[in-house]
Short mmCIF file of C-alpha atoms and ligand atoms in Angstrom, two decimals:
data_model
loop_
_atom_site.label_atom_id
_atom_site.label_comp_id
_atom_site.label_asym_id
_atom_site.label_seq_id
_atom_site.Cartn_x
_atom_site.Cartn_y
_atom_site.Cartn_z
CA MET A 73 49.15 -9.78 6.27
CA PHE A 74 45.42 -10.20 7.23
CA ASP A 75 42.86 -12.94 6.28
CA THR A 76 40.73 -9.99 5.02
CA ASP A 77 40.85 -6.38 4.77
CA VAL A 78 37.35 -5.67 6.21
CA PHE A 79 35.35 -7.92 8.37
CA VAL A 80 31.65 -6.94 8.77
CA ILE A 81 29.67 -8.24 11.71
CA GLY A 82 25.88 -8.50 10.89
CA GLY A 83 24.37 -9.09 7.43
CA GLY A 84 21.29 -6.80 7.70
CA PRO A 85 20.98 -3.98 5.35
CA ALA A 86 23.55 -1.89 7.00
CA GLY A 87 26.14 -4.65 7.02
CA ILE A 88 25.55 -5.65 3.40
CA ALA A 89 25.78 -1.93 2.26
CA ALA A 90 29.02 -1.53 4.15
CA ALA A 91 30.44 -4.57 2.60
CA ILE A 92 29.34 -3.62 -0.92
CA ALA A 93 30.71 0.00 -0.49
CA ALA A 94 34.10 -1.36 0.87
CA ARG A 95 34.28 -3.87 -2.02
CA SER A 96 33.83 -1.16 -4.48
CA ARG A 97 36.94 0.58 -3.03
CA GLY A 98 38.89 -2.70 -3.87
CA PHE A 99 38.96 -4.23 -0.31
CA ARG A 100 38.58 -7.80 0.32
CA VAL A 101 35.54 -8.21 2.43
CA MET A 102 34.08 -10.84 4.66
CA MET A 103 30.75 -10.67 6.43
CA ALA A 104 29.04 -13.06 9.13
CA ASP A 105 25.54 -13.03 10.40
CA GLY A 106 23.99 -15.27 13.06
CA ASN A 107 20.96 -15.71 11.10
CA ARG A 108 20.25 -16.95 7.53
CA PRO A 109 18.73 -15.07 4.69
CA PRO A 110 16.17 -13.83 3.90
CA ILE A 111 16.13 -12.22 7.28
CA ASP A 112 12.83 -10.68 8.27
CA LYS A 113 12.28 -7.83 10.84
CA ALA A 114 9.68 -5.46 12.05
CA CYS A 115 10.10 -2.52 9.60
CA GLY A 116 7.75 -0.13 7.73
CA GLU A 117 9.26 -1.38 4.49
CA GLY A 118 9.36 1.89 2.80
CA LEU A 119 12.38 3.37 0.92
CA MET A 120 12.06 7.10 0.48
CA PRO A 121 13.55 8.61 -2.75
CA ASP A 122 16.66 9.67 -0.79
CA SER A 123 17.10 6.13 0.47
CA ILE A 124 17.06 4.83 -3.20
CA ALA A 125 19.50 7.51 -4.25
CA ALA A 126 21.85 6.82 -1.36
CA ALA A 127 21.75 3.02 -2.13
CA SER A 128 22.42 3.73 -5.79
CA SER A 129 25.47 5.88 -4.90
CA ILE A 130 27.22 2.85 -3.39
CA GLY A 131 26.20 0.53 -6.29
CA ILE A 132 22.99 -1.07 -4.92
CA HIS A 133 20.14 -0.66 -7.44
CA PHE A 134 16.62 -1.26 -6.97
CA ALA A 135 14.41 -1.65 -10.09
CA GLU A 136 11.13 0.04 -10.01
CA THR A 137 9.47 -3.12 -10.98
CA GLU A 138 10.91 -5.03 -7.96
CA GLY A 139 9.05 -2.91 -5.36
CA CYS A 140 5.75 -0.99 -5.09
CA ARG A 141 6.07 2.50 -6.04
CA PHE A 142 4.62 5.34 -3.96
CA ARG A 143 4.60 8.95 -4.92
CA GLY A 144 4.50 10.77 -1.52
CA ILE A 145 3.19 10.94 1.95
CA ARG A 146 -0.27 11.32 3.19
CA PHE A 147 -1.23 12.32 6.88
CA HIS A 148 -4.59 11.43 8.35
CA GLY A 149 -5.82 12.52 11.83
CA GLY A 150 -8.83 14.05 13.51
CA GLY A 151 -11.04 13.87 10.46
CA LEU A 152 -8.45 15.70 8.24
CA SER A 153 -6.11 14.43 5.71
CA ALA A 154 -3.17 16.06 3.79
CA ALA A 155 -0.88 14.67 1.05
CA SER A 156 2.08 15.74 -0.84
CA ASP A 157 4.06 14.26 -3.68
CA PHE A 158 7.82 13.84 -3.19
CA PRO A 159 9.39 16.90 -5.02
CA SER A 160 11.03 14.48 -7.40
CA GLY A 161 11.54 10.76 -7.59
CA TYR A 162 9.35 8.15 -5.95
CA GLY A 163 9.53 5.77 -3.04
CA LEU A 164 9.46 1.93 -3.07
CA GLY A 165 7.81 -0.62 -0.73
CA PHE A 166 9.48 -3.89 -0.29
CA ARG A 167 8.63 -6.84 2.02
CA ARG A 168 11.58 -6.84 4.24
CA THR A 169 12.51 -10.42 3.31
CA LYS A 170 12.50 -9.41 -0.39
CA LEU A 171 14.54 -6.35 0.26
CA HIS A 172 17.11 -8.71 2.23
CA SER A 173 17.09 -11.19 -0.73
CA LEU A 174 17.81 -8.42 -3.12
CA LEU A 175 20.69 -7.11 -1.07
CA VAL A 176 22.23 -10.58 -0.54
CA GLU A 177 22.11 -11.02 -4.38
CA GLN A 178 23.98 -7.88 -5.10
CA ALA A 179 26.37 -8.81 -2.19
CA GLU A 180 27.03 -12.24 -3.94
CA HIS A 181 27.54 -10.37 -7.23
CA ALA A 182 30.22 -8.17 -5.66
CA ALA A 183 32.17 -11.27 -4.50
CA ILE A 184 31.75 -10.59 -0.74
CA GLU A 185 32.55 -13.71 1.25
CA MET A 186 29.53 -14.38 3.45
CA PHE A 187 29.05 -16.73 6.47
CA TRP A 188 25.33 -17.22 7.56
CA GLN A 189 24.24 -18.80 10.71
CA THR A 190 27.59 -17.89 12.03
CA PRO A 191 27.48 -15.59 15.09
CA VAL A 192 30.45 -13.70 16.00
CA THR A 193 31.41 -14.27 19.68
CA GLY A 194 33.96 -11.48 20.22
CA ILE A 195 36.72 -9.27 18.70
CA GLY A 196 40.35 -8.65 19.41
CA SER A 197 42.48 -5.77 18.10
CA ASN A 198 42.65 -7.19 14.60
CA GLU A 199 40.69 -10.25 14.94
CA VAL A 200 37.13 -11.52 14.79
CA ARG A 201 36.10 -14.53 16.71
CA LEU A 202 33.44 -16.73 15.33
CA ARG A 203 32.27 -20.33 15.56
CA GLY A 204 34.91 -22.47 14.34
CA GLY A 205 37.83 -20.12 14.39
CA ARG A 206 39.34 -16.62 14.30
CA ILE A 207 39.87 -14.34 11.34
CA SER A 208 42.51 -11.68 11.16
CA THR A 209 41.36 -8.38 9.68
CA ARG A 210 42.60 -4.80 9.17
CA TRP A 211 39.14 -3.10 9.79
CA ILE A 212 36.10 -4.33 11.78
CA ILE A 213 32.70 -2.98 11.21
CA GLY A 214 29.91 -3.51 13.65
CA ALA A 215 26.60 -3.76 11.86
CA ASP A 216 24.92 -6.02 14.33
CA GLY A 217 21.72 -3.91 14.98
CA SER A 218 20.35 -1.93 17.78
CA GLY A 219 21.34 -4.32 20.55
CA SER A 220 24.91 -4.38 19.35
CA ARG A 221 27.43 -6.53 21.08
CA VAL A 222 30.37 -5.09 18.97
CA ARG A 223 29.36 -1.63 20.47
CA GLN A 224 29.93 -3.13 23.91
CA TRP A 225 33.11 -5.02 23.02
CA ALA A 226 34.64 -1.85 21.59
CA GLY A 227 33.71 0.25 24.58
CA LEU A 228 31.42 2.41 22.45
CA ASP A 229 28.21 1.88 24.43
CA ARG A 230 27.82 5.49 25.70
CA PHE A 231 24.64 7.23 24.63
CA VAL A 232 24.03 10.87 24.68
CA ARG A 233 20.40 10.15 24.20
CA ASN A 234 18.24 7.10 23.98
CA SER A 235 14.44 7.52 23.74
CA ARG A 236 12.37 4.56 22.96
CA ARG A 237 8.98 3.70 21.59
CA PHE A 238 7.29 0.38 20.84
CA ALA A 239 6.38 -0.81 17.22
CA TYR A 240 4.27 -3.69 15.91
CA ARG A 241 4.12 -4.86 12.27
CA ARG A 242 1.72 -7.01 10.33
CA HIS A 243 0.77 -7.43 6.60
CA PHE A 244 -2.76 -7.45 5.11
CA ALA A 245 -3.38 -9.24 1.89
CA ARG A 246 -5.27 -6.35 0.18
CA LYS A 247 -4.36 -4.42 -2.92
CA PRO A 248 -3.16 -0.98 -1.82
CA TRP A 249 -5.84 1.66 -1.86
CA THR A 250 -3.24 4.43 -2.00
CA GLU A 251 -0.26 5.65 -4.08
CA PHE A 252 1.19 7.29 -0.85
CA MET A 253 2.85 6.07 2.26
CA GLU A 254 0.25 6.95 4.84
CA ILE A 255 0.61 8.02 8.40
CA TYR A 256 -2.46 7.94 10.72
CA TRP A 257 -2.16 10.09 13.82
CA GLY A 258 -4.07 8.82 16.87
CA GLU A 259 -4.06 9.59 20.54
CA GLY A 260 -0.51 8.52 21.89
CA CYS A 261 0.14 6.37 18.81
CA GLN A 262 0.53 6.38 15.09
CA ALA A 263 -0.18 3.77 12.32
CA TYR A 264 1.73 3.84 9.11
CA VAL A 265 0.95 2.05 5.90
CA THR A 266 3.27 1.21 3.08
CA PRO A 267 2.02 -0.40 -0.17
CA VAL A 268 4.21 -3.62 -0.87
CA GLY A 269 2.75 -5.27 -4.05
CA ASP A 270 -0.42 -7.09 -3.41
CA GLU A 271 -0.37 -6.43 0.24
CA VAL A 272 0.02 -3.56 2.65
CA CYS A 273 2.45 -3.28 5.57
CA VAL A 274 1.02 -1.66 8.67
CA VAL A 275 3.11 -0.58 11.57
CA VAL A 276 1.64 0.78 14.71
CA ILE A 277 4.04 2.79 16.99
CA SER A 278 3.29 3.90 20.47
CA ARG A 279 4.99 5.23 23.67
CA VAL A 280 3.46 2.49 25.71
CA ARG A 281 3.90 -1.33 25.09
CA GLY A 282 1.05 -2.98 23.44
CA PRO A 283 -1.73 -3.41 22.56
CA VAL A 284 -1.36 -5.88 19.86
CA LEU A 285 -1.68 -4.30 16.37
CA THR A 286 -5.07 -5.65 15.49
CA ASP A 287 -6.54 -4.21 18.72
CA ALA A 288 -4.70 -0.91 18.18
CA LEU A 289 -6.41 -0.52 14.73
CA GLY A 290 -9.63 0.40 16.74
CA ARG A 291 -7.95 3.91 17.32
CA PHE A 292 -7.78 4.52 13.44
CA PRO A 293 -11.37 3.85 12.30
CA GLN A 294 -10.55 5.00 8.66
CA LEU A 295 -7.67 2.59 8.35
CA GLU A 296 -9.68 -0.13 10.12
CA ALA A 297 -12.41 0.34 7.51
CA TYR A 298 -9.81 0.12 4.67
CA LEU A 299 -8.57 -3.20 6.18
CA ALA A 300 -11.93 -4.62 6.96
CA GLY A 301 -12.15 -8.19 5.63
CA ALA A 302 -8.63 -8.24 4.37
CA PRO A 303 -6.78 -11.52 5.52
CA ILE A 304 -3.80 -11.01 7.76
CA SER A 305 -0.74 -12.38 5.73
CA SER A 306 2.19 -12.32 8.26
CA ARG A 307 2.59 -12.86 11.87
CA GLU A 308 2.94 -9.88 14.20
CA ARG A 309 6.44 -8.75 14.79
CA GLY A 310 7.39 -6.33 17.43
CA ALA A 311 10.32 -4.10 17.85
CA ILE A 312 11.65 -1.15 19.91
CA THR A 313 12.28 1.96 17.87
CA ALA A 314 14.63 4.42 19.25
CA THR A 315 16.16 7.86 18.75
CA ALA A 316 19.54 6.82 19.97
CA LEU A 317 22.60 8.88 19.72
CA LEU A 318 26.01 7.66 20.78
CA LYS A 319 28.99 9.67 21.92
CA ALA A 320 31.23 7.93 19.40
CA VAL A 321 30.96 5.39 16.63
CA VAL A 322 34.66 4.67 16.02
CA ARG A 323 37.40 3.28 18.20
CA GLY A 324 40.74 2.33 16.79
CA ASN A 325 39.99 0.08 13.79
CA VAL A 326 36.39 -0.60 14.78
CA ALA A 327 33.52 1.46 13.37
CA LEU A 328 29.75 1.00 13.85
CA ILE A 329 27.22 1.40 11.16
CA GLY A 330 23.37 1.21 10.86
CA ASP A 331 21.15 0.72 14.03
CA ALA A 332 24.31 -0.39 15.88
CA SER A 333 25.59 3.18 15.43
CA GLY A 334 22.36 4.81 16.78
CA SER A 335 19.12 5.44 15.15
CA VAL A 336 16.18 7.71 14.43
CA ASP A 337 12.58 6.88 15.35
CA ALA A 338 10.92 4.63 12.86
CA ILE A 339 8.18 7.35 11.85
CA THR A 340 10.78 9.08 9.85
CA GLY A 341 11.18 6.03 7.46
CA GLU A 342 14.92 7.07 7.30
CA GLY A 343 16.84 4.25 8.90
CA LEU A 344 17.85 2.59 5.74
CA CYS A 345 18.80 5.93 4.17
CA GLN A 346 21.19 6.56 7.02
CA ALA A 347 22.65 3.09 6.69
CA PHE A 348 23.37 3.53 2.85
CA ARG A 349 24.84 7.04 3.36
CA GLN A 350 27.08 5.75 6.29
CA ALA A 351 28.44 2.75 4.12
CA ALA A 352 29.57 5.36 1.55
CA ALA A 353 31.28 7.57 4.09
CA LEU A 354 32.86 4.45 6.04
CA ALA A 355 34.28 3.09 2.73
CA ASP A 356 35.90 6.39 1.88
CA ALA A 357 37.25 6.77 5.33
CA MET A 358 38.86 3.10 5.13
CA ALA A 359 40.33 3.99 1.81
CA ALA A 360 41.86 7.02 3.30
CA GLY A 361 43.15 5.03 6.24
CA ASP A 362 41.47 7.40 8.61
CA LEU A 363 38.28 6.44 10.47
CA ALA A 364 38.10 10.01 12.11
CA HIS A 365 36.65 11.31 8.96
CA TYR A 366 33.69 8.79 9.20
CA GLU A 367 33.02 9.81 12.77
CA LYS A 368 32.61 13.48 11.70
CA LEU A 369 30.40 12.65 8.70
CA HIS A 370 28.29 10.29 10.65
CA ARG A 371 27.65 13.09 13.42
CA SER A 372 26.56 15.62 10.49
CA MET A 373 24.49 12.99 8.66
CA ARG A 374 22.23 12.26 11.51
CA ARG A 375 21.36 15.96 12.28
CA ARG A 376 18.44 16.27 9.64
CA PRO A 377 16.71 13.02 10.42
CA THR A 378 16.97 13.55 14.18
CA PHE A 379 15.61 17.11 13.86
CA MET A 380 12.59 15.71 11.73
CA ALA A 381 12.13 12.92 14.21
CA ASP A 382 11.77 15.55 17.02
CA LEU A 383 9.37 17.68 14.92
CA MET A 384 7.19 14.69 14.33
CA LEU A 385 7.33 13.36 17.91
CA SER A 386 6.19 16.71 19.04
CA MET A 387 3.00 16.17 17.07
CA ASP A 388 2.78 12.69 19.01
CA ARG A 389 3.18 14.49 22.41
CA TRP A 390 1.07 17.51 21.90
CA PRO A 391 -2.50 16.95 20.79
CA ALA A 392 -3.12 20.65 20.23
CA LEU A 393 -0.15 20.93 18.15
CA ARG A 394 -0.98 17.94 16.12
CA ARG A 395 -4.58 19.15 15.61
CA ARG A 396 -3.33 22.65 14.46
CA ALA A 397 -0.55 21.12 12.20
CA LEU A 398 -2.98 18.94 10.42
CA GLN A 399 -5.33 21.76 9.89
CA VAL A 400 -2.50 23.92 8.44
CA PHE A 401 -1.29 21.00 6.09
CA SER A 402 -4.72 20.28 4.93
CA ALA A 403 -5.59 24.08 4.26
CA HIS A 404 -1.96 24.72 2.80
CA PRO A 405 -0.57 21.63 0.98
CA ARG A 406 2.49 23.63 0.02
CA ILE A 407 3.57 23.78 3.65
CA LEU A 408 3.37 19.98 3.89
CA GLN A 409 5.07 19.72 0.44
CA THR A 410 8.03 21.92 1.91
CA LEU A 411 8.32 19.77 5.07
CA ILE A 412 8.48 16.61 2.97
CA ALA A 413 11.25 18.09 0.69
CA VAL A 414 13.25 19.07 3.77
CA HIS A 415 12.61 15.48 5.26
CA ILE A 416 14.13 13.85 2.27
CA GLY A 417 16.96 16.17 1.98
CA ALA A 418 15.82 17.84 -1.21
C1 FAD B 543 9.08 -0.73 13.32
C2 FAD B 543 10.13 -0.07 12.46
C3 FAD B 543 9.84 0.43 11.31
C4 FAD B 543 10.85 0.90 10.45
N1 FAD B 543 10.49 1.39 9.17
C5 FAD B 543 11.33 1.75 8.30
C6 FAD B 543 11.13 2.26 7.08
O1 FAD B 543 9.98 2.31 6.64
N2 FAD B 543 12.10 2.73 6.32
C7 FAD B 543 13.32 2.77 6.66
O2 FAD B 543 14.17 3.20 5.95
N3 FAD B 543 13.71 2.27 7.89
C8 FAD B 543 12.79 1.80 8.80
N4 FAD B 543 13.17 1.39 9.93
C9 FAD B 543 14.62 1.31 10.36
C10 FAD B 543 15.33 0.17 9.70
O3 FAD B 543 14.49 -0.94 9.80
C11 FAD B 543 16.62 -0.06 10.38
O4 FAD B 543 17.37 1.16 10.50
C12 FAD B 543 17.41 -1.01 9.59
O5 FAD B 543 16.77 -2.37 9.63
C13 FAD B 543 18.85 -1.10 10.31
O6 FAD B 543 19.57 -2.23 9.55
P1 FAD B 543 20.82 -2.76 10.41
O7 FAD B 543 21.47 -3.62 9.33
O8 FAD B 543 21.66 -1.78 11.02
O9 FAD B 543 20.28 -3.65 11.45
P2 FAD B 543 19.50 -5.12 11.48
O10 FAD B 543 18.48 -5.10 10.37
O11 FAD B 543 18.92 -5.26 12.83
O12 FAD B 543 20.59 -6.23 11.27
C14 FAD B 543 21.45 -6.66 12.22
C15 FAD B 543 21.99 -7.94 11.85
O13 FAD B 543 23.01 -8.36 12.72
C16 FAD B 543 23.02 -9.74 13.02
N5 FAD B 543 23.79 -9.89 14.34
C17 FAD B 543 23.50 -9.55 15.47
N6 FAD B 543 24.36 -9.86 16.43
C18 FAD B 543 25.21 -10.61 15.63
C19 FAD B 543 26.33 -11.35 15.99
N7 FAD B 543 26.95 -11.41 17.26
N8 FAD B 543 27.19 -12.09 15.04
C20 FAD B 543 26.74 -11.99 13.74
N9 FAD B 543 25.47 -11.47 13.37
C21 FAD B 543 24.82 -10.62 14.32
C22 FAD B 543 21.45 -9.97 13.09
O14 FAD B 543 21.20 -11.39 12.83
C23 FAD B 543 20.91 -9.06 11.98
O15 FAD B 543 20.75 -9.76 10.82
C24 FAD B 543 12.16 0.88 10.75
C25 FAD B 543 12.51 0.28 12.12
C26 FAD B 543 11.47 -0.22 12.88
C27 FAD B 543 11.98 -0.69 14.15
#
C-alpha cells in the first residue's frame, strides 16, 4: 500500500538508530539526509557506558578497538581535582566523523535504503516530499536535529522549556594524558576533554557567545598547559547546546527523535544515549501500532538526564556551590562515584 513502512528524515545518529531499530522489527525503512557521510558536527565525542549499552540493545555495536576507551569522569576546578571510575563498563571516545561512518556501515548492513544529499522539503499525512519526488509511508520519523523543520511541519514546535548555551569544539593532536573524560570548571564556562585516539577533543561551553575556543583556554591554565605546543588538528565548530523540552513529540503518524525531540545540555554527555533509547521505544511503539506509548516513554526517559543537567548547571551558575562541591568530591570520592553512577543510570 505504501512505498515504505517507515521514512526517517535526517541521517545523524538518532535517524540511523531509529532506522536500524525499526528495521530490526521487520519494517521496510527509508532514510534521507541533506548532507553526505561522514557528517561532522560539534560534539564532545564521548559515549558513556549507558550509551554503549543502549546502542547495543538496538543492534548497534561498537568494538572497543574502534574507539578510545575511558574509565570514568574527572573534575578539575579551583585548584582541586576529583575522579571516579564508572561503576561498571567503560566509555568510548570517537571522532564524530568516525562514529557517523560506523553507524552508516551498520545501516547499510541492515539493508536500509538511504538517500544522501537529499533534503526533505515537506511532509503530508502519509507522504514525504524530497528533491525529485514524493514517497508514501506509513510512519514518518523526524530526526532532523535541534532546528527540526519536521517539528514545525507537524505542529509540534511548542516548548515547555528551552535554555541555551554556546559550545565550541576543536581537536588537538596530542596523545591523551588521561584515561578519564575530564571536565574543567571555570568562571561562567566549562571545558571538557575526551580522548579520541591520538588526539583529544576539547569543547568549551559558556552562557555567553564566544570567545573562540583557543582564547577561552586561558581560563583553564591546567588544561592550557596540557595542550601547550600540541598542533590543532580540526577547524573550530560551534553549536548551540540546549536543555529543551517539548510539550509533545508525536502527532498522528509523525514522531520526533534525537535533538529534534528536545535535548539535554551537552555537559551531561547523554545526548546519544537518549537517541539510542528513544529509537528502541519508538520501534516498539510502531510495532504495536500506537505512538502514544512512545510519547509516554520519551517523557520518562528524559527525567534523569534533565535532573542531572540541572544539577551540573547549578554548579555553573553558583560559584560558591561549585567550590563546595569540588571540595566535597575531592575529600570524599565516594560521593562523586555515587553521582556518576546515578548519572549513567547504574
Ligand atoms: C557541543 C556539544 C557536545 C556534545 N557532546 C556530546 C557527548 O560527548 N556525548 C553525547 O552522547 N552527546 C553529546 N552531544 C549531543 C549529541 O551530539 C546530539 O544529541 C546528537 O548529535 C543528536 O543527533 P541527531 O541525529 O538528533 O541530530 P544531528 O546530529 O544534528 O543530525 C540531524 C541530521 O538531520 C539532517 N537534516 C536536517 N534537516 C534535514 C532535512 N530537511 N532533510 C534531510 N535531512 C535533514 C542533518 O543534515 C543532520 O545530518 C553534544 C552536543 C553538543 C552541541
